[in-house]
Structures are given as structure tokens and as C-alpha cells.
Amino acid sequence: MFSILILPLWCLITVVLPLVYARPSSYALWGADSAIARGQGNGLDSSGKPLVSYEHGELQWALRLLYERTGNKTYYDYIKAGVDNVVDSNGNVGGGYSATQFQLDPLRVGPTFLYLYNQTKQAKYKAAADEFRAQLPIHSRTAQGQFWHKKIYPNQGWLDGIYMGDIFYATYTQFFQPDNTTAWDDVISQFDLMHNNTIQTTATPNHTFTGLLYHGYDYSHTTVWADPDRGHSPEIWIRALGWYSMALVDALSIIPTSHPGHKIILSYVHTLFPRIVSAADPTSGVWWLVMTQPGRAGNYFESSGSAMFVYSLLKAVRLGYLSDTDGKIVAAAKKAYQYMVENWVVDHGDGTMDWKNTVQVGSLNTDGSFAYYVGIPTDLNDLKGLAAFVLASIEFEQL
């Protein structure tokens, strides 16, 4: 958006006018509009080929919330166009998706299929959701029943996978099988197994005790990084915990309150969220990339996980999942948000904003060490972070 001062024609002969761009009053809208202006999250990869991507699913979730808040059909149309790039007229999912790869990541787009079916009643969107749902009964699991994060990582459960797979699983059950207690029990079990196998229970040498969740675990204890204690990974990585935190608060609005599992998920919010607040850097208010080693040389404040925490904390308080009678949780989220907009939001000068300091990736396909995590570069306008910032801003602007 920009405005141009109108001058008489004779003035234009001698005056070169600069364009004056107006910054939107809402950071949520500014972030979303910037992503759309760059063509991010549109169901296509950088070369224009269809792509089923969890990053796109994350942005679509945020755009849906903005559409519901503002009524601006631009957001709805962008969501629909993005899904139509990966779902054909018969509901077949393309974009590189293959059920037999047994990956949880692509399923993050599934809630958008369900949303569009609810909005349009077009059969193709239900067919696409059914295709994703059909993966779950055949998806590889640990002996305890945890979905493997991917087929190529046998017996490994990662926090990331809960956000990717189980929000879709829960939403599908809510839409089409609300009385399927077996499915609800399975959804709860995924959260439960992940929590119990990754929660930090003791202090270890050179690691800060946070009581939070390690990035993942190997139930078979055969991976190079698997700790003798439940096979968990060595470090608490911010974005993995961010994914899980968002999954907790999103799941609570989907899982029936009458199901005993709702109280289990609520108990994890009560346990983890105050600890997340305590783990924030006391000066900046945001969080370290490797949360088990705050302040260590090479460690830094990371933007995607920090935004995910702000979203999760504020949503939990707003919906009454977490009591904040003394205001400390909201105050912590406000402090972190202020740092975010002052340090990671950059006015690009053309009506869009840039988003800084999002780490490109974090995987457990190496040794899971501190050196690995801090050695991964950060990206400008990485959608995993920008979409999280839009979500955080939506919650912040409702305060």
C-alpha cells in the first residue's frame, strides 16, 4: 500500500517524487501481506512446481485466522489457490506427496483440506483429506505406538511430528468421526508418548535444567545420539519445542472436553508453559536456539521458536487453558514480542516487511549436538518463522 502526493503537472517537470509507503497498523496483516506479495506458501516450490509443504500449511492456518478476523477474502482466495496447486479435480494429492514414504510433515496441509471442504463442500477436498487419513493406519510406529517421524528414521519420534501429523489427525476425527474413541485415544497417545519419552527429568553435565522436552527420541536406542535415558536426543532445540507447544494449544480446541485425554493435554500445558517462561533470556525476553545451553558461545536468540512460544502462551491464557492471575505469563509474552518487532522485523521499504533470524532447519539425522544446531545458517523471510510471527501477532493484537 502506498500513497502519492498529487502535484500540478508543471511541478512534475522539475520534481522527482519519492514513493511513500504506509506501514500497516497490524503486524499480523503486514507479515501475511508480505508473504503473499513474495508468493510464499502458495503450493508451489521456488521453480513453480506443485509442492506439499508443512510450511505452507502453517501459513494457511494463519491466513485462515486472519480471514475469519477481517473478512478480507484475499486471504481465503490465497489459501484456496495454494491447495488447488497440489490437489487435482478428483482430489488426488500431488506436489511430491507419497503415503508410502511415511512422513508426518506433509500432513500439516491436511487441516487446510478440511477447512476448504467445510467452506465449499467440494468433494475433492474431502478426497484429499481422506488420502492423508489413509496413511495413518499403515504408518510405521514404535512398539509403544508412536508414529515414526519418517520412514527413513526408524523408531524415532520427533516433537515436530506432533504439530505436523496429529493436528490433522484430531481435526479429521472431529469432522468425520467424532464418536471414534479409538482415534481420539490414539491422538492423545501420540502427545503422551512424546512427552514422557522426551521430557528432561535430570540435570546433565554442561546442560541447564529446564524441565522441557528434548527434540526427539529413538525408542530402539540404536541411533548415535540416543541417550541411555529413554533414547532421547542430547539437546532441547527451540523450534521443535515451539511446534509441540503450538500443537498443545491447537489440540485443546479440537479434542472434546468430555474425553479424558483433554485433561492430559491440559496438564502438559500447565507443566511446560511456565517452564518456557522461565527459560526466556531475562534481558531480551526471547529464547535461545539451543535451550539447554543458554549463553554458550555460538548460541543465539532464534526467531521462529520465540514466535511460536508467544503464540502458544497468549492463546493458552486467552482461552483459559492457563491461569495468569498475576499477569506474569502475558507480561513475558509481551516482552518477547517487543523484542521481536524491534529486532527481527525490518521494513523492506516497498510496503513489505522482512523477517530475520529463523534457523533454516533442525534435524536428528546427524549427531544432534550443540555444534550441529548452531552450525545451521539462518534465513531471511523463512516461512517457518514468518508464519509463526503472523500467528503470534494475531494473538498479541487480541490482547
mmCIF file of N, CA and C in Angstrom, residues 103-188:
data_model
loop_
_atom_site.group_PDB
_atom_site.id
_atom_site.type_symbol
_atom_site.label_atom_id
_atom_site.label_comp_id
_atom_site.label_asym_id
_atom_site.label_seq_id
_atom_site.Cartn_x
_atom_site.Cartn_y
_atom_site.Cartn_z
ATOM 1 N N GLN A 103 5.867 -40.059 5.928
ATOM 2 C CA GLN A 103 6.329 -38.811 6.505
ATOM 3 C C GLN A 103 5.154 -38.095 7.170
ATOM 4 N N LEU A 104 5.387 -37.528 8.331
ATOM 5 C CA LEU A 104 4.344 -36.752 9.000
ATOM 6 C C LEU A 104 4.288 -35.319 8.485
ATOM 7 N N ASP A 105 5.406 -34.795 8.020
ATOM 8 C CA ASP A 105 5.470 -33.386 7.634
ATOM 9 C C ASP A 105 4.374 -32.963 6.644
ATOM 10 N N PRO A 106 4.148 -33.703 5.544
ATOM 11 C CA PRO A 106 3.153 -33.235 4.575
ATOM 12 C C PRO A 106 1.746 -33.111 5.154
ATOM 13 N N LEU A 107 1.447 -33.885 6.203
ATOM 14 C CA LEU A 107 0.091 -33.896 6.750
ATOM 15 C C LEU A 107 -0.313 -32.557 7.354
ATOM 16 N N ARG A 108 0.660 -31.658 7.535
ATOM 17 C CA ARG A 108 0.345 -30.336 8.072
ATOM 18 C C ARG A 108 -0.584 -29.549 7.138
ATOM 19 N N VAL A 109 -0.597 -29.894 5.863
ATOM 20 C CA VAL A 109 -1.506 -29.237 4.926
ATOM 21 C C VAL A 109 -2.925 -29.801 5.062
ATOM 22 N N GLY A 110 -3.059 -30.947 5.707
ATOM 23 C CA GLY A 110 -4.354 -31.599 5.844
ATOM 24 C C GLY A 110 -5.447 -30.752 6.479
ATOM 25 N N PRO A 111 -5.151 -30.013 7.559
ATOM 26 C CA PRO A 111 -6.208 -29.157 8.111
ATOM 27 C C PRO A 111 -6.764 -28.146 7.119
ATOM 28 N N THR A 112 -5.953 -27.729 6.146
ATOM 29 C CA THR A 112 -6.448 -26.808 5.125
ATOM 30 C C THR A 112 -7.416 -27.520 4.186
ATOM 31 N N PHE A 113 -7.121 -28.782 3.841
ATOM 32 C CA PHE A 113 -8.084 -29.556 3.049
ATOM 33 C C PHE A 113 -9.439 -29.593 3.757
ATOM 34 N N LEU A 114 -9.399 -29.868 5.050
ATOM 35 C CA LEU A 114 -10.632 -29.980 5.826
ATOM 36 C C LEU A 114 -11.360 -28.644 5.913
ATOM 37 N N TYR A 115 -10.594 -27.593 6.097
ATOM 38 C CA TYR A 115 -11.196 -26.254 6.161
ATOM 39 C C TYR A 115 -11.899 -25.918 4.847
ATOM 40 N N LEU A 116 -11.239 -26.181 3.728
ATOM 41 C CA LEU A 116 -11.840 -25.860 2.438
ATOM 42 C C LEU A 116 -13.058 -26.736 2.157
ATOM 43 N N TYR A 117 -13.020 -27.985 2.581
ATOM 44 C CA TYR A 117 -14.211 -28.825 2.423
ATOM 45 C C TYR A 117 -15.370 -28.260 3.238
ATOM 46 N N ASN A 118 -15.079 -27.820 4.442
ATOM 47 C CA ASN A 118 -16.114 -27.238 5.293
ATOM 48 C C ASN A 118 -16.685 -25.968 4.675
ATOM 49 N N GLN A 119 -15.848 -25.216 3.984
ATOM 50 C CA GLN A 119 -16.290 -23.963 3.383
ATOM 51 C C GLN A 119 -17.037 -24.180 2.068
ATOM 52 N N THR A 120 -16.598 -25.145 1.273
ATOM 53 C CA THR A 120 -17.118 -25.278 -0.092
ATOM 54 C C THR A 120 -17.979 -26.513 -0.318
ATOM 55 N N LYS A 121 -17.791 -27.536 0.516
ATOM 56 C CA LYS A 121 -18.431 -28.846 0.344
ATOM 57 C C LYS A 121 -18.034 -29.520 -0.976
ATOM 58 N N GLN A 122 -16.917 -29.072 -1.554
ATOM 59 C CA GLN A 122 -16.421 -29.719 -2.766
ATOM 60 C C GLN A 122 -15.779 -31.062 -2.398
ATOM 61 N N ALA A 123 -16.199 -32.100 -3.105
ATOM 62 C CA ALA A 123 -15.771 -33.455 -2.768
ATOM 63 C C ALA A 123 -14.264 -33.635 -2.874
ATOM 64 N N LYS A 124 -13.622 -32.863 -3.750
ATOM 65 C CA LYS A 124 -12.189 -33.085 -3.953
ATOM 66 C C LYS A 124 -11.391 -32.804 -2.687
ATOM 67 N N TYR A 125 -11.841 -31.863 -1.865
ATOM 68 C CA TYR A 125 -11.093 -31.547 -0.652
ATOM 69 C C TYR A 125 -11.240 -32.650 0.398
ATOM 70 N N LYS A 126 -12.418 -33.244 0.461
ATOM 71 C CA LYS A 126 -12.571 -34.385 1.364
ATOM 72 C C LYS A 126 -11.759 -35.565 0.863
ATOM 73 N N ALA A 127 -11.755 -35.770 -0.454
ATOM 74 C CA ALA A 127 -10.958 -36.872 -1.015
ATOM 75 C C ALA A 127 -9.480 -36.702 -0.686
ATOM 76 N N ALA A 128 -8.991 -35.462 -0.759
ATOM 77 C CA ALA A 128 -7.592 -35.199 -0.418
ATOM 78 C C ALA A 128 -7.337 -35.493 1.058
ATOM 79 N N ALA A 129 -8.261 -35.069 1.908
ATOM 80 C CA ALA A 129 -8.116 -35.345 3.340
ATOM 81 C C ALA A 129 -8.185 -36.846 3.608
ATOM 82 N N ASP A 130 -9.069 -37.546 2.890
ATOM 83 C CA ASP A 130 -9.159 -38.997 3.043
ATOM 84 C C ASP A 130 -7.851 -39.680 2.649
ATOM 85 N N GLU A 131 -7.190 -39.147 1.624
ATOM 86 C CA GLU A 131 -5.914 -39.728 1.196
ATOM 87 C C GLU A 131 -4.866 -39.596 2.299
ATOM 88 N N PHE A 132 -4.825 -38.443 2.927
ATOM 89 C CA PHE A 132 -3.905 -38.264 4.053
ATOM 90 C C PHE A 132 -4.287 -39.176 5.220
ATOM 91 N N ARG A 133 -5.580 -39.247 5.498
ATOM 92 C CA ARG A 133 -6.043 -40.055 6.644
ATOM 93 C C ARG A 133 -5.715 -41.532 6.437
ATOM 94 N N ALA A 134 -5.736 -41.977 5.188
ATOM 95 C CA ALA A 134 -5.453 -43.384 4.899
ATOM 96 C C ALA A 134 -4.001 -43.752 5.176
ATOM 97 N N GLN A 135 -3.143 -42.755 5.303
ATOM 98 C CA GLN A 135 -1.735 -43.037 5.621
ATOM 99 C C GLN A 135 -1.577 -43.509 7.054
ATOM 100 N N LEU A 136 -2.417 -43.012 7.951
ATOM 101 C CA LEU A 136 -2.179 -43.223 9.374
ATOM 102 C C LEU A 136 -2.265 -44.689 9.807
ATOM 103 N N PRO A 137 -3.234 -45.485 9.343
ATOM 104 C CA PRO A 137 -3.274 -46.882 9.792
ATOM 105 C C PRO A 137 -2.074 -47.710 9.338
ATOM 106 N N ILE A 138 -1.412 -47.279 8.261
ATOM 107 C CA ILE A 138 -0.271 -48.053 7.760
ATOM 108 C C ILE A 138 1.066 -47.403 8.112
ATOM 109 N N HIS A 139 1.020 -46.247 8.754
ATOM 110 C CA HIS A 139 2.244 -45.522 9.094
ATOM 111 C C HIS A 139 3.040 -46.319 10.134
ATOM 112 N N SER A 140 4.347 -46.408 9.940
ATOM 113 C CA SER A 140 5.206 -47.157 10.870
ATOM 114 C C SER A 140 5.164 -46.546 12.262
ATOM 115 N N ARG A 141 5.210 -47.412 13.272
ATOM 116 C CA ARG A 141 5.165 -46.990 14.671
ATOM 117 C C ARG A 141 6.219 -47.712 15.502
ATOM 118 N N THR A 142 6.525 -47.125 16.652
ATOM 119 C CA THR A 142 7.347 -47.823 17.634
ATOM 120 C C THR A 142 6.504 -48.908 18.305
ATOM 121 N N ALA A 143 7.153 -49.745 19.076
ATOM 122 C CA ALA A 143 6.425 -50.795 19.786
ATOM 123 C C ALA A 143 5.410 -50.201 20.768
ATOM 124 N N GLN A 144 5.660 -48.974 21.234
ATOM 125 C CA GLN A 144 4.712 -48.304 22.129
ATOM 126 C C GLN A 144 3.549 -47.667 21.388
ATOM 127 N N GLY A 145 3.690 -47.502 20.063
ATOM 128 C CA GLY A 145 2.612 -46.922 19.279
ATOM 129 C C GLY A 145 2.868 -45.531 18.750
ATOM 130 N N GLN A 146 4.085 -44.982 18.969
ATOM 131 C CA GLN A 146 4.406 -43.646 18.450
ATOM 132 C C GLN A 146 4.675 -43.716 16.953
ATOM 133 N N PHE A 147 4.057 -42.809 16.183
ATOM 134 C CA PHE A 147 4.384 -42.717 14.763
ATOM 135 C C PHE A 147 5.872 -42.405 14.593
ATOM 136 N N TRP A 148 6.538 -43.123 13.686
ATOM 137 C CA TRP A 148 7.885 -42.709 13.297
ATOM 138 C C TRP A 148 7.760 -41.344 12.621
ATOM 139 N N HIS A 149 8.770 -40.510 12.833
ATOM 140 C CA HIS A 149 8.706 -39.202 12.185
ATOM 141 C C HIS A 149 8.731 -39.359 10.668
ATOM 142 N N LYS A 150 9.591 -40.227 10.193
ATOM 143 C CA LYS A 150 9.649 -40.573 8.773
ATOM 144 C C LYS A 150 10.113 -42.020 8.669
ATOM 145 N N LYS A 151 9.811 -42.615 7.547
ATOM 146 C CA LYS A 151 10.233 -43.996 7.314
ATOM 147 C C LYS A 151 11.750 -44.135 7.377
ATOM 148 N N ILE A 152 12.453 -43.075 6.954
ATOM 149 C CA ILE A 152 13.916 -43.145 6.913
ATOM 150 C C ILE A 152 14.541 -42.977 8.288
ATOM 151 N N TYR A 153 13.711 -42.702 9.315
ATOM 152 C CA TYR A 153 14.204 -42.583 10.694
ATOM 153 C C TYR A 153 13.492 -43.612 11.570
ATOM 154 N N PRO A 154 13.885 -44.868 11.467
ATOM 155 C CA PRO A 154 13.164 -45.930 12.175
ATOM 156 C C PRO A 154 13.115 -45.709 13.687
ATOM 157 N N ASN A 155 11.941 -45.909 14.242
ATOM 158 C CA ASN A 155 11.710 -45.879 15.689
ATOM 159 C C ASN A 155 11.958 -44.523 16.337
ATOM 160 N N GLN A 156 12.009 -43.467 15.518
ATOM 161 C CA GLN A 156 12.259 -42.135 16.073
ATOM 162 C C GLN A 156 10.970 -41.312 16.108
ATOM 163 N N GLY A 157 10.688 -40.750 17.270
ATOM 164 C CA GLY A 157 9.621 -39.771 17.406
ATOM 165 C C GLY A 157 10.231 -38.401 17.621
ATOM 166 N N TRP A 158 9.782 -37.410 16.846
ATOM 167 C CA TRP A 158 10.269 -36.032 16.975
ATOM 168 C C TRP A 158 9.114 -35.129 17.390
ATOM 169 N N LEU A 159 9.408 -34.142 18.204
ATOM 170 C CA LEU A 159 8.372 -33.183 18.607
ATOM 171 C C LEU A 159 7.691 -32.560 17.398
ATOM 172 N N ASP A 160 8.449 -32.274 16.359
ATOM 173 C CA ASP A 160 7.907 -31.657 15.150
ATOM 174 C C ASP A 160 6.690 -32.410 14.627
ATOM 175 N N GLY A 161 6.768 -33.747 14.697
ATOM 176 C CA GLY A 161 5.742 -34.587 14.100
ATOM 177 C C GLY A 161 4.381 -34.446 14.740
ATOM 178 N N ILE A 162 4.339 -34.048 15.999
ATOM 179 C CA ILE A 162 3.045 -33.866 16.663
ATOM 180 C C ILE A 162 2.278 -32.728 16.005
ATOM 181 N N TYR A 163 2.961 -31.624 15.737
ATOM 182 C CA TYR A 163 2.313 -30.499 15.063
ATOM 183 C C TYR A 163 1.954 -30.859 13.632
ATOM 184 N N MET A 164 2.802 -31.607 12.964
ATOM 185 C CA MET A 164 2.589 -31.918 11.556
ATOM 186 C C MET A 164 1.454 -32.917 11.366
ATOM 187 N N GLY A 165 1.475 -33.991 12.136
ATOM 188 C CA GLY A 165 0.530 -35.071 11.899
ATOM 189 C C GLY A 165 -0.701 -35.090 12.772
ATOM 190 N N ASP A 166 -0.555 -34.738 14.031
ATOM 191 C CA ASP A 166 -1.640 -35.013 14.967
ATOM 192 C C ASP A 166 -2.707 -33.930 15.036
ATOM 193 N N ILE A 167 -2.384 -32.719 14.614
ATOM 194 C CA ILE A 167 -3.440 -31.719 14.491
ATOM 195 C C ILE A 167 -4.364 -32.104 13.336
ATOM 196 N N PHE A 168 -3.799 -32.616 12.249
ATOM 197 C CA PHE A 168 -4.642 -33.133 11.174
ATOM 198 C C PHE A 168 -5.465 -34.327 11.653
ATOM 199 N N TYR A 169 -4.825 -35.263 12.327
ATOM 200 C CA TYR A 169 -5.493 -36.464 12.837
ATOM 201 C C TYR A 169 -6.687 -36.063 13.716
ATOM 202 N N ALA A 170 -6.455 -35.132 14.613
ATOM 203 C CA ALA A 170 -7.522 -34.694 15.518
ATOM 204 C C ALA A 170 -8.631 -33.969 14.767
ATOM 205 N N THR A 171 -8.263 -33.102 13.820
ATOM 206 C CA THR A 171 -9.262 -32.336 13.090
ATOM 207 C C THR A 171 -10.115 -33.247 12.213
ATOM 208 N N TYR A 172 -9.483 -34.212 11.568
ATOM 209 C CA TYR A 172 -10.233 -35.168 10.755
ATOM 210 C C TYR A 172 -11.231 -35.937 11.626
ATOM 211 N N THR A 173 -10.768 -36.366 12.793
ATOM 212 C CA THR A 173 -11.648 -37.100 13.704
ATOM 213 C C THR A 173 -12.812 -36.220 14.147
ATOM 214 N N GLN A 174 -12.528 -34.981 14.455
ATOM 215 C CA GLN A 174 -13.574 -34.037 14.854
ATOM 216 C C GLN A 174 -14.619 -33.872 13.751
ATOM 217 N N PHE A 175 -14.180 -33.769 12.508
ATOM 218 C CA PHE A 175 -15.079 -33.525 11.378
ATOM 219 C C PHE A 175 -15.940 -34.741 11.041
ATOM 220 N N PHE A 176 -15.300 -35.920 10.961
ATOM 221 C CA PHE A 176 -15.965 -37.066 10.349
ATOM 222 C C PHE A 176 -16.182 -38.260 11.280
ATOM 223 N N GLN A 177 -15.443 -38.311 12.389
ATOM 224 C CA GLN A 177 -15.560 -39.476 13.270
ATOM 225 C C GLN A 177 -15.581 -39.046 14.744
ATOM 226 N N PRO A 178 -16.451 -38.111 15.108
ATOM 227 C CA PRO A 178 -16.400 -37.562 16.470
ATOM 228 C C PRO A 178 -16.638 -38.587 17.573
ATOM 229 N N ASP A 179 -17.251 -39.716 17.243
ATOM 230 C CA ASP A 179 -17.506 -40.760 18.243
ATOM 231 C C ASP A 179 -16.489 -41.890 18.181
ATOM 232 N N ASN A 180 -15.428 -41.701 17.409
ATOM 233 C CA ASN A 180 -14.401 -42.733 17.260
ATOM 234 C C ASN A 180 -13.433 -42.623 18.436
ATOM 235 N N THR A 181 -13.754 -43.284 19.528
ATOM 236 C CA THR A 181 -12.919 -43.180 20.730
ATOM 237 C C THR A 181 -11.532 -43.773 20.506
ATOM 238 N N THR A 182 -11.441 -44.764 19.615
ATOM 239 C CA THR A 182 -10.127 -45.343 19.317
ATOM 240 C C THR A 182 -9.214 -44.298 18.698
ATOM 241 N N ALA A 183 -9.767 -43.506 17.786
ATOM 242 C CA ALA A 183 -8.962 -42.455 17.146
ATOM 243 C C ALA A 183 -8.576 -41.391 18.154
ATOM 244 N N TRP A 184 -9.525 -40.953 18.982
ATOM 245 C CA TRP A 184 -9.192 -39.942 19.998
ATOM 246 C C TRP A 184 -8.114 -40.469 20.947
ATOM 247 N N ASP A 185 -8.244 -41.730 21.350
ATOM 248 C CA ASP A 185 -7.244 -42.316 22.250
ATOM 249 C C ASP A 185 -5.869 -42.319 21.592
ATOM 250 N N ASP A 186 -5.845 -42.578 20.291
ATOM 251 C CA ASP A 186 -4.577 -42.636 19.569
ATOM 252 C C ASP A 186 -3.952 -41.246 19.466
ATOM 253 N N VAL A 187 -4.769 -40.241 19.198
ATOM 254 C CA VAL A 187 -4.264 -38.866 19.155
ATOM 255 C C VAL A 187 -3.620 -38.500 20.483
ATOM 256 N N ILE A 188 -4.317 -38.784 21.568
ATOM 257 C CA ILE A 188 -3.782 -38.463 22.898
ATOM 258 C C ILE A 188 -2.503 -39.240 23.159
#
